Coordinates of C-alpha atoms in Angstrom, one line a residue:
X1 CA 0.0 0.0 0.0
X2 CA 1.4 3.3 -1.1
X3 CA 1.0 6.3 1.6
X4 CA -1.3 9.1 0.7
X5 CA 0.7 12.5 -0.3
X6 CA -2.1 14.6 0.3
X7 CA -4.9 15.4 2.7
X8 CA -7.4 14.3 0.7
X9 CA -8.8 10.8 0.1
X10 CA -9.2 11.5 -3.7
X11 CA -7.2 9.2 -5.9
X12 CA -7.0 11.8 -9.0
X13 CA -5.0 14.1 -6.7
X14 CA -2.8 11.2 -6.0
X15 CA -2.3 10.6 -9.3
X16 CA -1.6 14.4 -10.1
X17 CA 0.6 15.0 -7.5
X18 CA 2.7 11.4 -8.4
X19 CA 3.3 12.4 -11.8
X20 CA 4.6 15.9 -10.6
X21 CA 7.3 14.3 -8.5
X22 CA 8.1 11.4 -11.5
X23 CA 8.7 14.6 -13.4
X24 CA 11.1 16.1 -10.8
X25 CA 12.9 13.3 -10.2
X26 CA 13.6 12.5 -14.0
X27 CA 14.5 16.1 -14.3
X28 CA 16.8 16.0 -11.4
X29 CA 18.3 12.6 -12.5
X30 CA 19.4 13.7 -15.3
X31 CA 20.9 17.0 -14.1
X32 CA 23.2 15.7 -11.5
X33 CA 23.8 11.7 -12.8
X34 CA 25.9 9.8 -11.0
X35 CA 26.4 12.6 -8.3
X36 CA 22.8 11.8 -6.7
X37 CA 22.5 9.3 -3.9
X38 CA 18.9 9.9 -3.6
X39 CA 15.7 12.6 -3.4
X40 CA 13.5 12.6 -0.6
X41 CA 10.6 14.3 -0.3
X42 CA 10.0 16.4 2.7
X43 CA 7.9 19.0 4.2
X44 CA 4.1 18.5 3.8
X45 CA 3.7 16.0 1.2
X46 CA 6.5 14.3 2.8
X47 CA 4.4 13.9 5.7
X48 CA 1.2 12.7 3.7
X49 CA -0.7 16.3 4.4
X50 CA 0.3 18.4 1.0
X51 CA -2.9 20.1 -0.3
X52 CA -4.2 20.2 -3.9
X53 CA -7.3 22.3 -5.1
X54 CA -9.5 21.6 -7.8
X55 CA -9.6 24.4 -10.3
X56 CA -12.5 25.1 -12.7
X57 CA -12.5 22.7 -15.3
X58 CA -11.3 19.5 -13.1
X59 CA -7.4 20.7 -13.4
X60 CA -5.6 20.4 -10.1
X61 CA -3.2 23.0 -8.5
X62 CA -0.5 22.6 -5.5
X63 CA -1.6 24.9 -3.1
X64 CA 1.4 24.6 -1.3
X65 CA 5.0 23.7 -2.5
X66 CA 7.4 20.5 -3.2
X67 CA 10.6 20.2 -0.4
X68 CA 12.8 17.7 -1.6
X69 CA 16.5 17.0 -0.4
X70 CA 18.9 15.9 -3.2
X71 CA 21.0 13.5 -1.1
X72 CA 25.1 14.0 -3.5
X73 CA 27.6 11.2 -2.7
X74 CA 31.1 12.6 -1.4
X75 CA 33.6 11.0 -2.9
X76 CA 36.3 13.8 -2.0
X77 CA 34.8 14.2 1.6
X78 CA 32.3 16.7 2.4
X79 CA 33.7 20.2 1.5
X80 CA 35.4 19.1 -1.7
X81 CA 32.5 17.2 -2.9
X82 CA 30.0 20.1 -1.9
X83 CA 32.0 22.9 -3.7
X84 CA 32.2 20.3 -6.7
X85 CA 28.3 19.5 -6.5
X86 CA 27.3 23.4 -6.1
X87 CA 29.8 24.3 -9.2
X88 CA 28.7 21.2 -11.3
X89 CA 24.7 21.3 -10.5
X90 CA 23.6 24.3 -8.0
X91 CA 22.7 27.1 -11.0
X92 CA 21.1 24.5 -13.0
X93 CA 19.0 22.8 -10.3
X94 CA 17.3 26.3 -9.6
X95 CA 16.8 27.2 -13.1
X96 CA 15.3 23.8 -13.5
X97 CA 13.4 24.4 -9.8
X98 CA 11.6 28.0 -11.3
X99 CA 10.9 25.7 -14.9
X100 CA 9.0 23.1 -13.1
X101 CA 6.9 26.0 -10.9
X102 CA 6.0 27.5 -13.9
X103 CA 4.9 24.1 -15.5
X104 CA 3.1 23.3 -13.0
X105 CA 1.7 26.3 -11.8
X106 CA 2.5 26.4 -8.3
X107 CA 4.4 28.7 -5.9
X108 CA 7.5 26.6 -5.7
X109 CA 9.6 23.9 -6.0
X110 CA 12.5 23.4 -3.4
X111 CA 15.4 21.4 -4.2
X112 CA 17.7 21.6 -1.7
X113 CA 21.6 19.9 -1.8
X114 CA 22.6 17.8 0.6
X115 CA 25.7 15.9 1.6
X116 CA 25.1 12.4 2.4
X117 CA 27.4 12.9 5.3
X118 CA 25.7 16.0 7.1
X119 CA 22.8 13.3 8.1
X120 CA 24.4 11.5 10.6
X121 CA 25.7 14.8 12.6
X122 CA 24.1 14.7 15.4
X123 CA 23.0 18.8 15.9
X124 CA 18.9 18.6 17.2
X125 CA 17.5 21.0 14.5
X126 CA 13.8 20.8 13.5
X127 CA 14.2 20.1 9.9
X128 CA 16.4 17.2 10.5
X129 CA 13.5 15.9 12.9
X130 CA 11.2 16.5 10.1
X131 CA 13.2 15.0 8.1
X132 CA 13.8 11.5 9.6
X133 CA 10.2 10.9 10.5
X134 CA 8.4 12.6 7.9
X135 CA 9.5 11.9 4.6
X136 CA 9.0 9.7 1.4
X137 CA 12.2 8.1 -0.5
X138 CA 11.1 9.1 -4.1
X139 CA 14.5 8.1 -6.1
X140 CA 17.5 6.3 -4.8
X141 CA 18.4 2.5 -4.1
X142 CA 18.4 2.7 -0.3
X143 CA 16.7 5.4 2.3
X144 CA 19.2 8.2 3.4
X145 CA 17.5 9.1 6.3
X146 CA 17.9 5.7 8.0
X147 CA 21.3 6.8 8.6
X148 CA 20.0 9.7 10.7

């Protein structure tokens, strides 16, 4: 059984709000390759309480927006391999970020960079909270966050 995304028991606005995120990830995918670990999704649809609207017409909107982590590998240790990913990806990720608002007509879409090895520092900070125990592994072969 597949968690719900959204607030509402509708399964249109499941499906709507699924193919969104396939979108990102392929889009994301192929921007950063074999430098991705993983995307999760966090924030509200992370947690299973994003909100979708029904326009006019039967169309859908996001009321809200999309947080996802972009989980890099290090393979020169964190701060080489962060000033490599931001050089490499970062400008290109948030040009790719405003396309997909745009597209999909919402406020935003957050794609943050992360380095696999910032999630097992132990510093209490909300996000990290929200994180670990409210999130959704979209792409990647094993769950990041379990190493929280």
């Amino acid at each position: 059984m597949t968690l719900p995304l959204t607030v509402l028991d509708d399964p249109a606005v499941e499906s709507y709000t699924r193919e969104l995120l396939t979108r990102i990830v392929e889009a994301v995918t192929r921007q950063m390759g074999s430098a991705l670990e993983a995307i999760v999704l966090v924030g509200g649809f992370g947690r299973g309480e994003g909100s979708v609207t029904r326009l006019d017409g039967g169309r859908f909107r996001v009321v809200n927006d999309f947080d996802l982590e972009l989980i890099y590998r290090e393979p020169w240790g964190g701060y080489l391999s962060k000033i490599w990913v931001h050089v490499a990806h970062r400008r290109a990720l948030l040009r790719l970020a405003e396309r997909l608002a745009r597209e999909f007509d919402m406020k935003q879409v957050d794609l943050s960079l992360r380095g696999a090895s910032t999630l097992q520092v132990a510093i209490p900070r909300l996000a990290d909270y929200d994180m670990r125990h409210g999130h959704r592994l979209l792409w990647g072969a094993a769950d990041p966050c379990e190493r929280m």
